[in-house]
Coordinates of C-alpha atoms in Angstrom, one line a residue:
X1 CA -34.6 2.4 -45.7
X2 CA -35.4 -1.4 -46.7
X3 CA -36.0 -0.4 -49.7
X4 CA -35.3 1.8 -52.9
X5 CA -39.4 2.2 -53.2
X6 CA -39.2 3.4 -49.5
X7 CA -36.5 6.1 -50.4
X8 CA -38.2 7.1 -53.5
X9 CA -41.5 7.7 -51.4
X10 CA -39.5 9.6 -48.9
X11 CA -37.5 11.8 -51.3
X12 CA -40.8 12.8 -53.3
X13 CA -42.6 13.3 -50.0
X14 CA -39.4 15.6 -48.9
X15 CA -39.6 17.4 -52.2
X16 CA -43.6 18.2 -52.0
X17 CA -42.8 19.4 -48.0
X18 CA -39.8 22.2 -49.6
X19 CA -41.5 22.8 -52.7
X20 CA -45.0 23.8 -50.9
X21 CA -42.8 25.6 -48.3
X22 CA -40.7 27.2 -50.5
X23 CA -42.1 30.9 -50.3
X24 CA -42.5 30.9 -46.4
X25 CA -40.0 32.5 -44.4
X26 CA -37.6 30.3 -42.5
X27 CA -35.3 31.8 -39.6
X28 CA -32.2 29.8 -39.4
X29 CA -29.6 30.4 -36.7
X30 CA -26.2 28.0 -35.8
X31 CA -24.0 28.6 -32.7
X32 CA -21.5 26.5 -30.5
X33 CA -20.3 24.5 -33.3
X34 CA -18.3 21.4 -33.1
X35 CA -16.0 19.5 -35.7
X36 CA -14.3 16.5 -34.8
X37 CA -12.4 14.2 -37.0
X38 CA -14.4 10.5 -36.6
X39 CA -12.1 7.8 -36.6
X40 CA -13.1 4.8 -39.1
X41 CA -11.9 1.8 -40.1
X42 CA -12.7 2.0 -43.9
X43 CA -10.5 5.1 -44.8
X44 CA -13.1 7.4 -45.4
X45 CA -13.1 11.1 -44.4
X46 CA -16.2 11.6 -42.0
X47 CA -16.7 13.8 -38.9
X48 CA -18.5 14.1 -36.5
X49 CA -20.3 17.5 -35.7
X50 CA -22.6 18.9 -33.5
X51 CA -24.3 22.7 -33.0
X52 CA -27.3 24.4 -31.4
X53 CA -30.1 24.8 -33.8
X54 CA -32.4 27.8 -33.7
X55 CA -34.8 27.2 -36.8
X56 CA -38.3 28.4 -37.5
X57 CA -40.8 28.3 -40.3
X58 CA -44.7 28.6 -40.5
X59 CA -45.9 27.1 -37.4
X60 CA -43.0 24.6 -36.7
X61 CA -40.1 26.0 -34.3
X62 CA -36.5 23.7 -33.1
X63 CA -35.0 25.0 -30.8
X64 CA -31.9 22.5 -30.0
X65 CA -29.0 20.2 -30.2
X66 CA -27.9 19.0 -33.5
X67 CA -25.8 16.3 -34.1
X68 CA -24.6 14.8 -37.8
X69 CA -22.4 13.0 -39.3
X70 CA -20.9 14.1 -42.5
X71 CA -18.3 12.3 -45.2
X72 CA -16.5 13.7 -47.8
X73 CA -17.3 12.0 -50.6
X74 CA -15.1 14.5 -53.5
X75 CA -12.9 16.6 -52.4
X76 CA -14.9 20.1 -51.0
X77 CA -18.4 17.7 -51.5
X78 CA -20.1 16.6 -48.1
X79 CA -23.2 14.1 -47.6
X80 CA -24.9 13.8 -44.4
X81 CA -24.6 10.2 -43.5
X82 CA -26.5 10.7 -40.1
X83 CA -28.7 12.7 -38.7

C-alpha cells in the first residue's frame, strides 16, 4: 500500500466482502503442507510455508498452490506478511 487511505479502503472493502458472505457456506480443505524456517537478517521469527488449497464459496472455487509467509510477532501470535 502507498498509503494508510489505501489500506483503510482495502480493509473496509475486505470487511463488507466477509460480512455480506458471512452466512454462505464455504468448503475449506488443506493438504501437503510445508513449514520451513526462513532465514533473515533482522532476527525475526518468520517461515516460509506452502499447502494445496481446496476452497469454495458461492460461485468462487480455488483450487491450488498456496504459498505465505508468516512471522511471529508474540509468542503463539502469527501475521501473514505475504501472500
Amino acid at each position: 500500500f502507498q498509503s494508510v487511505h489505501d489500506f483503510n479502503y482495502f480493509s473496509q472493502y475486505k470487511q463488507r466482502v466477509f460480512e455480506k458472505n458471512r452466512n454462505q457456506k464455504k468448503i475449506l480443505r488443506f493438504s501437503d503442507l510445508k513449514v520451513v524456517p526462513y532465514p533473515n537478517s533482522l532476527g525475526k521469527k518468520l517461515w516460509y510455508v506452502s499447502f494445496h488449497e481446496y476452497y469454495k464459496s458461492g460461485g468462487y472455487i480455488f483450487s491450488g498452490i498456496k504459498k505465505i509467509l508468516i512471522e511471529e510477532t508474540h509468542p503463539n501470535h502469527f501475521k501473514i506478511i505475504v501472500e
